Amino acid sequence: MSRILELKDIVLRFGGLTAVDHLSFSIDKGQIIGLIGPNGAGKTSAFNVISGFYRPTEGHVEFEGANLTGLPPHEVCKAGISRTFQNIRLFQNETVLQNVMVGSWVRQKSRWWMSLMPPLFPSFMREERAIRARSLELLARLELDEHADDLASSLPYGAQRRLEIARALATEPRFLLLDEPAAGMNPNESKELMLFIRRLRDEFDLTILLIEHDMKVVMNVCEYIHVLDHGVLIASGTPDEIRNNPSVIEAYLGKAAGKGADHA
Amino acid sequence: MSRKIRNGTLTLLALALFACFLNWAPSNLNGYVLRILNLIAINAILGLSLNLIYGMTGMFSLGHAGFMAIGAYVSALLILSPAQKEAMWILEPIAPWLLNLQTPFLVSLILAGLVAALFGWLIALPILKLGGDYLGIATLGFSEIIRILITNLTPLTNGSLGLKGIPAHTTLWMSYGCLGIFLVCMVSMMNSNFGNVLKAVRDDETAARTMGVNTFRIRVLAFTLGCFGGGLGGALMGNLITTIDPRMFMITQTYNLLMIVVVGGLGSITGSVIGAVLVTTMLEWLRFVENPIQLGSLSIPGIPGMRMVLFSVLLIAVIIFRREGIMGMREFTWDWFFPSRKKLEKNSERGGEGL
């Protein structure tokens, strides 16, 4: 398997606070990787570094061999990385279909001014039709097609999460960052989510890095897990290794619990 | 498909009817009514262009009067004859290069839009890094700077004396023709994926950036396009009223446009057109409150400025009782008149997909 993403010695400081401290790991193509850690461990900060919202104080990010460090978010997206947000961020006043179509913008070849007089530019109209068709197909694959013409804000919670993922997929990523996809879901829904994440990886040929607090989801769906605490990578391993790693248990539950506890 | 044909036919019919009206009106209506009809079209263009900036892309701009001024002056300076110019500049002589510069009306219209757009682009680059209220303040300041520059650059603009005797090129056909083209372009744009992207930048800039949208570039683009509309509207206005001076382009001008956009519905093309009709006619109709009124034995003296008070009350009422404006973010569609079983309940909450 080939390496797709590599973090090299990432340091992220906000004034005196070190959010991410010399973080290095690499991810192979086609894997589903978990990034876990207690609140404030720097997981979302790491996401923001990868997706271009924060420029790391030190270190760099490599994606498919190219250096991504310091690129703005839209360039990172163009390079093939997409993400979702911890608190769902949809385009509330647009329809479900429009939300997904926005995702296609980054791959759209027509120029904006062609939209002023579409009949003059047959290629533009063809592309617009293709984007609409492709977006509808994507919605169908994620079982959102019946809502295509509804406002995004009118969807039920679970569907909003799915829509956020659908929108991310519309940018044709090869690497997907999911920030707490199971947040606010009941056990049944998270079970469905696990199957869904695997299906995503297989059907869309993705590599997935996810932050999650729901240990059931993490342990079941991830093939490899990185654990952060206070911005430092304290452990990496398969779910079984992580489950039994004393320093992980300590980070989550405190020192005394580190001895003898058998699940995190 | 049959729905498409039906709606297309209805649109054509409506256009034909309107064309008949435009043909009939000039010889059958008095000058006052004609002026208001023209003003409606111009205000619709201005409202639409402000809506593109504020309603569609979410940038609070208070600078539209400034761009109107640029458009009005560029157009007027380009169509006045050298003889007229020579007679008008009495305080200081006119800049020599400007004296003999003369273009046809349509060229001056386009140049008016382009110059306004150029200024818009230039100020967008530094100030669109700002968001929300700061942007409003910055654009307001810019608009005042433009007005003061125009007042003081006498060799170029004839200062506070203004320009007189501009040929009255803005006929009904001209103003509604411009509005028509503007509408078609804007509807096509907003129905395309580019329109989706504009609205995405408005709804959630962070998410839009993640989706690969260069939001700064999109904001600059939308602002510049809006300024083009502002310049075009200003040029048409100057050619309608035939005299312009810097006092025409005070902040109240921007407020009127803001009112059109807010009353009609932020983010709705239909709304801006409706808003233009309502606000323009109301502003005229409410003039009666400024005349002395005789109610039986009670006589109320006319109070100048009273209509603006009433108008403000109306605006406050709109804000209180219907914050999203008349149209909200919906658009007009012929389907309104043909409720089909399937779309019946869906349409009631979301509207159609435009003309």
Coordinates of C-alpha atoms in Angstrom, one line a residue:
Chain A
M1 CA 0.0 0.0 0.0
S2 CA 1.2 3.4 -0.8
R3 CA 1.4 6.4 1.5
I4 CA -1.2 9.1 0.8
L5 CA -0.9 11.6 3.7
E6 CA 2.1 12.4 5.9
L7 CA 2.3 14.8 8.8
K8 CA 5.9 15.6 9.5
D9 CA 6.7 17.1 13.0
I10 CA 3.7 19.4 13.1
V11 CA 3.7 22.1 15.8
L12 CA 0.8 24.5 16.2
R13 CA 1.0 27.2 18.8
F14 CA -1.5 29.9 19.7
G15 CA 0.5 32.4 21.7
G16 CA 1.7 30.5 24.7
L17 CA -0.6 27.5 24.1
T18 CA 0.8 24.6 22.1
A19 CA -2.3 22.9 20.5
V20 CA -0.3 20.4 18.5
D21 CA 3.1 19.3 19.7
H22 CA 5.5 17.6 17.2
L23 CA 2.9 15.4 15.7
S24 CA 4.0 13.0 13.0
F25 CA 2.2 10.1 11.4
S26 CA 1.5 8.8 8.0
I27 CA -1.5 7.2 6.5
D28 CA -1.7 4.5 3.8
K29 CA -4.1 4.6 0.9
G30 CA -7.4 3.0 1.5
Q31 CA -7.3 2.9 5.2
I32 CA -9.8 4.1 7.8
I33 CA -7.9 5.8 10.5
G34 CA -9.1 7.0 13.9
L35 CA -7.8 10.1 15.7
I36 CA -8.9 10.0 19.3
G37 CA -8.1 11.7 22.6
P38 CA -9.8 13.6 25.4
N39 CA -11.4 17.0 24.9
G40 CA -8.9 19.6 24.1
A41 CA -6.3 17.1 22.9
G42 CA -5.7 18.9 19.6
K43 CA -7.6 16.6 17.3
T44 CA -9.7 19.3 15.6
S45 CA -6.6 21.5 15.5
A46 CA -4.8 18.7 13.6
F47 CA -7.7 18.6 11.2
N48 CA -7.6 22.3 10.7
V49 CA -3.9 22.1 9.9
I50 CA -4.5 19.4 7.3
S51 CA -7.4 21.1 5.7
G52 CA -5.6 24.4 5.5
F53 CA -7.4 26.6 8.0
Y54 CA -4.4 26.8 10.3
R55 CA -0.9 27.2 9.1
P56 CA 1.4 25.0 11.3
T57 CA 4.0 26.9 13.3
E58 CA 6.5 24.2 12.4
G59 CA 6.5 21.1 10.3
H60 CA 4.7 20.2 7.1
V61 CA 1.9 18.2 5.6
E62 CA 2.5 16.1 2.5
F63 CA -0.3 14.7 0.4
E64 CA 0.4 12.3 -2.4
G65 CA 4.0 13.4 -2.3
A66 CA 3.2 17.1 -2.7
N67 CA 3.7 19.7 0.0
L68 CA 0.4 21.1 1.3
T69 CA 1.7 23.2 4.1
G70 CA 0.3 26.8 4.1
L71 CA -2.1 26.2 1.2
P72 CA -5.5 27.9 1.7
P73 CA -8.5 25.6 2.3
H74 CA -9.8 25.8 -1.3
E75 CA -6.4 24.7 -2.7
V76 CA -6.3 21.8 -0.3
C77 CA -9.7 20.8 -1.5
K78 CA -8.6 21.1 -5.1
A79 CA -5.7 18.8 -4.2
G80 CA -8.1 16.1 -3.2
I81 CA -8.9 16.5 0.5
S82 CA -12.3 17.2 1.8
R83 CA -13.8 17.3 5.3
T84 CA -16.9 17.6 7.4
F85 CA -17.4 19.7 10.6
Q86 CA -18.0 18.8 14.2
N87 CA -21.0 21.1 14.3
I88 CA -22.7 20.6 10.9
R89 CA -22.1 23.4 8.5
L90 CA -24.5 23.3 5.7
F91 CA -25.6 26.1 3.3
Q92 CA -28.9 26.5 5.2
N93 CA -30.8 28.6 2.7
E94 CA -30.0 26.4 -0.2
T95 CA -31.7 23.1 -1.3
V96 CA -30.1 19.8 -0.7
L97 CA -29.3 19.5 -4.4
Q98 CA -27.7 23.0 -4.4
N99 CA -25.5 22.1 -1.4
V100 CA -24.1 19.2 -3.3
M101 CA -23.7 21.2 -6.6
V102 CA -21.5 23.7 -4.7
G103 CA -19.2 20.8 -4.1
S104 CA -18.7 20.4 -7.8
W105 CA -17.6 24.0 -8.3
V106 CA -14.0 23.2 -7.6
R107 CA -13.9 20.8 -10.6
Q108 CA -16.1 23.0 -12.9
K109 CA -14.2 24.1 -16.0
S110 CA -16.7 26.7 -17.3
R111 CA -16.0 30.3 -16.4
W112 CA -18.4 32.2 -14.2
W113 CA -19.3 34.8 -16.9
M114 CA -20.7 32.1 -19.1
S115 CA -23.5 31.9 -16.6
L116 CA -24.7 35.4 -17.7
M117 CA -25.8 34.2 -21.1
P118 CA -25.9 30.4 -21.1
P119 CA -27.5 29.9 -24.5
L120 CA -24.3 31.4 -26.1
F121 CA -22.1 28.7 -24.4
P122 CA -23.4 25.2 -25.2
S123 CA -20.4 23.7 -23.4
F124 CA -21.4 25.6 -20.3
M125 CA -24.9 24.3 -20.4
R126 CA -23.7 20.7 -21.0
E127 CA -21.4 21.0 -17.9
E128 CA -24.2 22.4 -15.8
R129 CA -26.5 19.6 -16.8
A130 CA -23.8 17.1 -16.1
I131 CA -23.2 18.5 -12.6
R132 CA -26.9 18.5 -11.8
A133 CA -27.1 14.8 -13.0
R134 CA -24.0 13.8 -11.1
S135 CA -25.2 15.5 -7.9
L136 CA -28.6 13.8 -8.1
E137 CA -26.8 10.5 -8.6
L138 CA -24.6 11.2 -5.6
L139 CA -27.7 12.0 -3.5
A140 CA -29.4 8.8 -4.6
R141 CA -26.3 6.8 -3.5
L142 CA -26.5 8.4 -0.1
E143 CA -30.3 8.0 0.0
L144 CA -31.0 11.7 0.0
D145 CA -32.6 12.0 -3.4
E146 CA -36.1 12.3 -2.1
H147 CA -35.1 15.5 -0.3
A148 CA -33.3 17.0 -3.3
D149 CA -35.5 20.0 -3.5
D150 CA -35.9 20.6 0.2
L151 CA -34.0 23.3 2.1
A152 CA -31.0 21.8 3.8
S153 CA -32.1 23.3 7.1
S154 CA -35.3 21.3 6.9
L155 CA -33.6 17.9 7.0
P156 CA -33.6 15.7 10.1
Y157 CA -30.3 15.6 11.9
G158 CA -29.0 12.3 10.6
A159 CA -29.7 13.3 7.0
Q160 CA -27.9 16.6 7.6
R161 CA -24.8 14.7 8.5
R162 CA -25.2 12.5 5.4
L163 CA -25.7 15.6 3.3
E164 CA -22.5 17.1 4.7
I165 CA -20.7 14.0 3.6
A166 CA -22.4 14.0 0.2
R167 CA -21.3 17.6 -0.3
A168 CA -17.7 16.7 0.6
L169 CA -17.8 13.8 -1.9
A170 CA -19.0 16.1 -4.6
T171 CA -15.5 17.7 -4.6
E172 CA -14.2 14.3 -5.7
P173 CA -11.8 13.8 -2.8
R174 CA -9.3 11.0 -2.4
F175 CA -9.0 11.7 1.2
L176 CA -11.8 12.5 3.6
L177 CA -11.7 14.0 7.1
L178 CA -14.7 13.3 9.3
D179 CA -15.0 15.3 12.5
E180 CA -17.1 13.4 15.0
P181 CA -19.5 11.9 12.4
A182 CA -21.4 10.0 15.2
A183 CA -22.0 13.1 17.4
G184 CA -25.6 13.3 18.6
M185 CA -26.5 9.9 17.2
N186 CA -28.3 7.1 19.1
P187 CA -26.7 3.6 19.2
N188 CA -28.8 2.4 16.2
E189 CA -27.8 5.3 14.1
S190 CA -24.1 5.0 15.0
K191 CA -24.3 1.3 14.0
E192 CA -25.6 2.4 10.6
L193 CA -23.0 5.0 10.4
M194 CA -20.2 2.4 10.8
L195 CA -21.5 0.4 7.8
F196 CA -21.9 3.7 5.9
I197 CA -18.3 4.8 6.5
R198 CA -16.9 1.4 5.3
R199 CA -19.2 1.6 2.3
L200 CA -17.9 5.1 1.5
R201 CA -14.3 3.9 1.6
D202 CA -15.1 1.0 -0.7
E203 CA -17.4 2.7 -3.2
F204 CA -15.7 6.0 -3.5
D205 CA -12.1 4.7 -3.2
L206 CA -11.3 6.9 -0.3
T207 CA -8.9 7.1 2.6
I208 CA -10.7 8.3 5.7
L209 CA -9.4 9.9 8.8
L210 CA -12.0 10.4 11.5
I211 CA -12.2 12.0 14.9
E212 CA -14.7 10.3 17.1
H213 CA -15.6 10.1 20.8
D214 CA -17.9 7.1 20.4
M215 CA -15.5 4.3 21.2
K216 CA -17.8 1.7 19.8
V217 CA -17.6 3.4 16.4
V218 CA -13.9 4.0 16.6
M219 CA -13.0 0.5 17.6
N220 CA -15.3 -1.1 15.1
V221 CA -14.6 0.9 12.0
C222 CA -11.0 2.0 12.2
E223 CA -8.2 -0.2 11.1
Y224 CA -5.6 1.9 12.9
I225 CA -5.8 4.5 15.6
H226 CA -3.8 7.5 16.7
V227 CA -4.3 8.8 20.2
L228 CA -3.6 12.5 21.1
D229 CA -3.3 14.0 24.5
H230 CA -2.4 17.6 25.1
G231 CA -1.3 17.9 21.5
V232 CA 1.2 15.0 21.8
L233 CA 0.8 11.7 20.0
I234 CA 0.8 9.2 22.9
A235 CA -0.1 6.0 21.1
S236 CA -0.7 4.5 17.7
G237 CA -1.9 1.0 17.0
T238 CA -4.7 -1.3 16.0
P239 CA -7.9 -1.1 18.0
D240 CA -6.9 -4.0 20.1
E241 CA -3.5 -2.5 20.9
I242 CA -5.1 0.8 21.8
R243 CA -7.7 -0.8 24.0
N244 CA -5.0 -2.3 26.1
N245 CA -2.5 0.5 26.1
P246 CA -2.0 1.8 29.6
S247 CA -1.1 5.3 28.7
V248 CA -4.2 5.7 26.6
I249 CA -6.4 4.5 29.5
E250 CA -4.5 6.9 31.8
A251 CA -5.1 9.8 29.4
Y252 CA -8.8 9.1 29.4
L253 CA -9.5 7.9 32.9
G254 CA -6.7 9.2 35.0
K255 CA -3.7 7.4 36.7
A256 CA -5.4 5.0 39.0
A257 CA -7.6 3.6 36.3
G258 CA -4.5 2.8 34.2
K259 CA -3.9 -0.4 36.1
G260 CA -6.1 -3.3 35.5
A261 CA -8.8 -1.6 33.4
D262 CA -9.4 -3.6 30.2
H263 CA -11.3 -1.3 28.1
A264 CA -11.1 2.4 27.2
Chain B
M1 CA -41.7 19.2 -20.4
S2 CA -45.3 20.4 -21.0
R3 CA -44.8 22.5 -17.9
K4 CA -41.8 24.1 -19.5
I5 CA -43.6 24.9 -22.7
R6 CA -46.6 26.3 -20.8
N7 CA -44.4 28.5 -18.7
G8 CA -42.4 29.6 -21.7
T9 CA -45.6 30.5 -23.6
L10 CA -46.9 32.5 -20.6
T11 CA -43.6 34.4 -20.3
L12 CA -43.7 35.3 -24.0
L13 CA -47.3 36.4 -23.7
A14 CA -46.5 38.5 -20.7
L15 CA -43.6 40.1 -22.5
A16 CA -45.7 40.8 -25.6
L17 CA -48.3 42.5 -23.4
F18 CA -45.7 44.5 -21.7
A19 CA -44.2 45.5 -25.1
C20 CA -47.6 46.7 -26.2
F21 CA -47.8 48.8 -23.0
L22 CA -44.4 50.3 -23.6
N23 CA -45.5 51.3 -27.1
W24 CA -48.8 52.7 -25.9
A25 CA -47.6 54.5 -22.8
P26 CA -45.4 57.4 -24.2
S27 CA -48.2 59.0 -26.2
N28 CA -51.0 58.3 -23.7
L29 CA -49.6 58.9 -20.3
N30 CA -48.4 62.3 -18.9
G31 CA -44.8 63.1 -18.3
Y32 CA -45.1 62.6 -14.5
V33 CA -46.4 59.0 -14.8
L34 CA -43.8 58.2 -17.4
R35 CA -41.0 59.5 -15.2
I36 CA -42.2 57.3 -12.4
L37 CA -42.4 54.3 -14.7
N38 CA -38.8 55.0 -15.8
L39 CA -37.7 55.4 -12.2
I40 CA -39.2 52.0 -11.3
A41 CA -37.1 50.3 -14.0
I42 CA -33.9 52.2 -12.9
N43 CA -34.6 51.5 -9.2
A44 CA -35.2 47.8 -10.1
I45 CA -31.7 47.7 -11.7
L46 CA -30.2 49.4 -8.8
G47 CA -32.0 47.2 -6.3
L48 CA -31.1 44.0 -8.1
S49 CA -27.4 45.0 -8.2
L50 CA -27.4 45.8 -4.5
N51 CA -29.3 42.6 -3.8
L52 CA -26.5 40.7 -5.6
I53 CA -24.0 42.2 -3.2
Y54 CA -26.1 42.1 0.0
G55 CA -28.8 39.5 -0.4
M56 CA -27.1 36.9 -2.6
T57 CA -23.5 37.1 -1.4
G58 CA -24.1 38.5 2.1
M59 CA -21.9 41.6 2.0
F60 CA -23.5 44.5 3.8
S61 CA -22.7 47.5 1.5
L62 CA -23.8 51.1 2.0
G63 CA -21.8 52.4 -0.9
H64 CA -24.2 52.1 -3.8
A65 CA -24.9 55.9 -4.1
G66 CA -21.1 56.4 -4.7
F67 CA -21.1 53.9 -7.6
M68 CA -24.3 55.5 -9.0
A69 CA -22.6 58.8 -8.9
I70 CA -19.6 57.5 -10.8
G71 CA -21.9 56.0 -13.4
A72 CA -24.0 59.1 -13.8
Y73 CA -21.0 61.4 -14.2
V74 CA -19.1 59.1 -16.6
S75 CA -22.1 58.8 -18.8
A76 CA -23.0 62.5 -18.7
L77 CA -19.5 63.6 -19.4
L78 CA -19.3 61.2 -22.4
I79 CA -22.5 62.4 -24.1
L80 CA -22.4 66.1 -23.5
S81 CA -21.2 68.0 -26.6
P82 CA -18.0 70.1 -26.4
A83 CA -20.1 73.3 -26.8
Q84 CA -22.3 72.4 -23.9
K85 CA -19.3 71.6 -21.8
E86 CA -17.6 74.8 -22.6
A87 CA -20.7 76.8 -21.6
M88 CA -21.2 74.9 -18.4
W89 CA -17.7 75.1 -16.7
I90 CA -17.8 78.7 -15.4
L91 CA -15.8 78.3 -12.2
E92 CA -12.8 76.7 -13.6
P93 CA -12.0 75.6 -17.2
I94 CA -12.8 72.0 -18.0
A95 CA -9.8 69.6 -18.4
P96 CA -8.8 69.8 -22.1
W97 CA -8.8 66.1 -22.7
L98 CA -12.3 65.8 -21.5
L99 CA -13.7 68.7 -23.6
N100 CA -13.8 66.8 -26.9
L101 CA -14.5 63.4 -25.6
Q102 CA -17.9 62.3 -26.9
T103 CA -19.4 58.9 -27.4
P104 CA -22.9 57.6 -28.4
F105 CA -25.3 57.0 -25.5
L106 CA -25.1 53.2 -25.4
V107 CA -21.3 53.3 -25.3
S108 CA -21.5 55.8 -22.4
L109 CA -23.9 53.5 -20.6
I110 CA -21.5 50.5 -20.8
L111 CA -18.5 52.6 -19.9
A112 CA -20.4 54.0 -17.0
G113 CA -21.0 50.5 -15.7
L114 CA -17.4 49.5 -16.4
V115 CA -15.8 52.5 -14.6
A116 CA -18.1 52.0 -11.6
A117 CA -17.1 48.3 -11.6
L118 CA -13.4 49.2 -11.8
F119 CA -13.7 51.5 -8.8
G120 CA -15.7 48.7 -7.1
W121 CA -13.0 46.2 -7.8
L122 CA -10.3 48.5 -6.6
I123 CA -11.9 49.2 -3.2
A124 CA -13.1 45.6 -2.9
L125 CA -9.5 44.3 -2.8
P126 CA -8.7 46.0 0.5
I127 CA -12.1 46.2 2.2
L128 CA -13.6 42.8 1.4
K129 CA -11.2 41.3 4.0
L130 CA -13.6 43.0 6.4
G131 CA -16.9 41.4 7.3
G132 CA -20.3 42.4 8.5
D133 CA -20.8 45.9 9.9
Y134 CA -17.2 46.9 9.2
L135 CA -17.8 46.4 5.5
G136 CA -20.9 48.6 5.8
I137 CA -18.9 51.4 7.4
A138 CA -16.0 51.2 4.9
T139 CA -18.4 51.3 1.9
L140 CA -20.3 54.2 3.4
G141 CA -17.1 56.0 3.8
F142 CA -16.1 55.3 0.2
S143 CA -19.4 56.6 -1.1
E144 CA -18.9 59.9 0.8
I145 CA -15.3 60.1 -0.5
I146 CA -16.6 59.8 -4.1
R147 CA -19.2 62.5 -3.5
I148 CA -16.7 64.9 -2.0
L149 CA -14.2 64.2 -4.8
I150 CA -16.9 65.0 -7.3
T151 CA -17.7 68.2 -5.5
N152 CA -14.1 69.3 -5.6
L153 CA -12.7 68.0 -8.8
T154 CA -14.1 71.0 -10.7
P155 CA -12.1 70.6 -13.9
L156 CA -13.6 67.1 -14.3
T157 CA -17.0 67.4 -12.8
N158 CA -18.0 71.1 -12.7
G159 CA -18.0 70.7 -8.9
S160 CA -21.1 71.5 -6.9
L161 CA -22.8 73.2 -9.9
G162 CA -23.4 69.8 -11.4
L163 CA -24.1 69.0 -15.0
K164 CA -27.1 70.3 -16.9
G165 CA -28.7 69.7 -20.2
I166 CA -27.9 66.0 -20.4
P167 CA -29.9 64.7 -23.4
A168 CA -32.9 62.7 -22.2
H169 CA -31.9 59.4 -23.6
T170 CA -33.7 57.3 -21.0
T171 CA -37.0 56.4 -22.6
L172 CA -39.3 53.7 -21.4
W173 CA -37.9 51.3 -24.0
M174 CA -34.3 52.1 -23.0
S175 CA -34.9 51.7 -19.2
Y176 CA -37.0 48.6 -19.5
G177 CA -34.7 47.2 -22.1
C178 CA -31.7 47.6 -19.8
L179 CA -33.8 46.1 -16.9
G180 CA -34.8 43.2 -19.2
I181 CA -31.2 42.3 -20.1
F182 CA -30.1 42.8 -16.5
L183 CA -32.8 40.5 -15.3
V184 CA -32.1 37.8 -17.8
C185 CA -28.4 37.8 -16.9
M186 CA -29.1 37.8 -13.2
V187 CA -31.7 35.0 -13.4
S188 CA -29.4 32.8 -15.5
M189 CA -26.5 33.5 -13.2
M190 CA -28.4 32.7 -10.0
N191 CA -29.9 29.6 -11.5
S192 CA -26.4 28.3 -12.5
N193 CA -24.0 26.7 -10.2
F194 CA -22.2 30.0 -9.9
G195 CA -25.4 31.3 -8.2
N196 CA -25.3 28.4 -5.8
V197 CA -21.7 29.3 -5.0
L198 CA -22.6 32.9 -4.3
K199 CA -25.3 31.8 -1.9
A200 CA -23.0 29.3 -0.3
V201 CA -20.5 32.1 0.5
R202 CA -23.3 34.0 2.1
D203 CA -24.6 31.1 4.1
D204 CA -21.4 29.7 5.5
E205 CA -18.0 31.1 4.3
T206 CA -16.0 28.5 6.2
A207 CA -17.8 25.6 4.7
A208 CA -17.6 27.2 1.3
R209 CA -13.8 27.4 1.6
T210 CA -13.7 23.8 2.5
M211 CA -15.7 23.0 -0.6
G212 CA -12.9 24.5 -2.7
V213 CA -14.5 27.9 -3.2
N214 CA -12.0 30.8 -3.2
T215 CA -14.4 32.9 -1.2
F216 CA -12.4 36.1 -1.4
R217 CA -12.3 36.0 -5.1
I218 CA -16.1 35.2 -5.3
R219 CA -16.9 38.1 -3.0
V220 CA -14.7 40.5 -5.0
L221 CA -16.4 39.3 -8.2
A222 CA -20.0 39.7 -6.8
F223 CA -19.1 43.1 -5.4
T224 CA -17.7 44.2 -8.8
L225 CA -20.7 42.9 -10.7
G226 CA -23.0 44.8 -8.3
C227 CA -21.1 48.0 -8.8
F228 CA -21.5 47.6 -12.6
G229 CA -25.2 47.6 -12.0
G230 CA -24.9 50.6 -9.7
G231 CA -23.0 52.5 -12.4
L232 CA -25.5 51.5 -15.1
G233 CA -28.4 52.6 -13.0
G234 CA -26.8 55.9 -12.1
A235 CA -26.1 56.6 -15.8
L236 CA -29.8 55.9 -16.7
M237 CA -30.9 58.1 -13.9
G238 CA -28.8 61.0 -15.1
N239 CA -30.2 60.7 -18.6
L240 CA -33.7 60.6 -17.2
I241 CA -33.5 63.6 -14.9
T242 CA -31.1 65.4 -17.3
T243 CA -29.3 67.3 -14.6
I244 CA -27.0 65.8 -12.0
D245 CA -25.1 67.3 -9.1
P246 CA -23.2 65.7 -6.1
R247 CA -26.1 66.2 -3.7
M248 CA -28.2 63.7 -5.6
F249 CA -25.9 60.9 -4.4
M250 CA -26.1 61.3 -0.7
I251 CA -26.6 58.4 1.7
T252 CA -30.4 58.7 1.4
Q253 CA -30.1 57.4 -2.1
T254 CA -28.4 54.2 -0.7
Y255 CA -31.1 54.0 1.9
N256 CA -33.9 54.0 -0.7
L257 CA -32.1 51.1 -2.5
L258 CA -31.6 49.3 0.8
M259 CA -35.3 49.7 1.4
I260 CA -36.2 48.2 -1.9
V261 CA -34.0 45.2 -1.3
V262 CA -35.1 44.6 2.3
V263 CA -38.8 45.2 1.6
G264 CA -38.7 42.9 -1.4
G265 CA -36.7 40.2 0.3
L266 CA -33.0 39.8 0.7
G267 CA -31.8 37.2 -1.8
S268 CA -34.9 37.3 -4.1
I269 CA -34.7 38.7 -7.6
T270 CA -38.5 38.9 -7.8
G271 CA -38.4 40.6 -4.5
S272 CA -36.2 43.4 -5.7
V273 CA -38.4 44.1 -8.7
I274 CA -41.5 44.2 -6.5
G275 CA -39.6 46.3 -4.0
A276 CA -38.7 48.8 -6.7
V277 CA -42.3 49.1 -7.8
L278 CA -43.6 49.5 -4.3
V279 CA -40.9 51.9 -2.9
T280 CA -40.8 54.1 -6.0
T281 CA -44.6 54.5 -6.2
M282 CA -45.0 54.9 -2.5
L283 CA -42.4 57.6 -2.4
E284 CA -44.3 59.5 -5.0
W285 CA -47.8 58.7 -3.7
L286 CA -47.0 59.7 -0.2
R287 CA -46.2 63.2 -1.4
F288 CA -49.9 64.0 -0.7
V289 CA -49.2 64.1 3.0
E290 CA -46.8 67.0 2.4
N291 CA -49.6 69.1 1.0
P292 CA -52.1 71.0 3.2
I293 CA -55.0 68.7 3.9
Q294 CA -58.6 69.8 4.5
L295 CA -60.6 67.3 6.6
G296 CA -64.0 69.0 7.1
S297 CA -63.4 72.0 9.3
L298 CA -59.9 70.7 10.3
S299 CA -57.1 71.9 8.2
I300 CA -53.6 70.4 8.4
P301 CA -50.8 72.5 7.0
G302 CA -48.4 70.6 4.8
I303 CA -45.2 69.6 6.5
P304 CA -42.2 69.1 4.1
G305 CA -40.4 65.8 4.8
M306 CA -43.5 64.2 6.3
R307 CA -43.5 61.5 3.7
M308 CA -40.1 60.3 4.8
V309 CA -41.4 60.0 8.4
L310 CA -44.4 58.0 7.2
F311 CA -42.1 55.9 5.0
S312 CA -39.8 55.1 7.9
V313 CA -42.8 54.0 9.9
L314 CA -43.8 51.7 7.1
L315 CA -40.3 50.3 6.9
I316 CA -40.3 49.6 10.6
A317 CA -43.6 47.8 10.3
V318 CA -42.1 45.6 7.5
I319 CA -39.1 44.8 9.7
I320 CA -41.3 43.9 12.7
F321 CA -44.0 41.9 10.9
R322 CA -42.2 40.4 8.0
R323 CA -38.5 40.4 8.5
E324 CA -37.7 38.4 5.5
G325 CA -39.4 40.9 3.2
I326 CA -42.3 40.3 0.9
M327 CA -40.7 37.4 -1.0
G328 CA -38.2 36.1 1.5
M329 CA -35.8 34.2 -0.7
R330 CA -38.4 32.8 -3.0
E331 CA -38.7 33.6 -6.7
F332 CA -41.7 34.1 -9.0
T333 CA -42.8 31.2 -11.1
W334 CA -45.8 30.6 -13.3
D335 CA -46.4 27.4 -11.3
W336 CA -47.9 29.6 -8.6
F337 CA -51.1 29.8 -10.8
F338 CA -51.1 26.1 -11.6
P339 CA -50.7 24.2 -8.3
S340 CA -50.1 20.6 -9.2
R341 CA -50.9 17.9 -6.8
K342 CA -47.4 16.7 -6.1
K343 CA -45.7 20.1 -5.7
L344 CA -48.5 21.7 -3.9
E345 CA -47.3 21.5 -0.4
K346 CA -43.6 21.6 -1.3
N347 CA -44.0 24.9 -3.2
S348 CA -45.7 26.6 -0.3
E349 CA -42.5 26.5 1.7
R350 CA -39.9 26.9 -1.0
G351 CA -41.1 28.5 -4.2
G352 CA -40.1 27.5 -7.7
E353 CA -36.8 27.8 -9.6
G354 CA -37.3 31.2 -11.1
L355 CA -38.7 32.4 -14.3

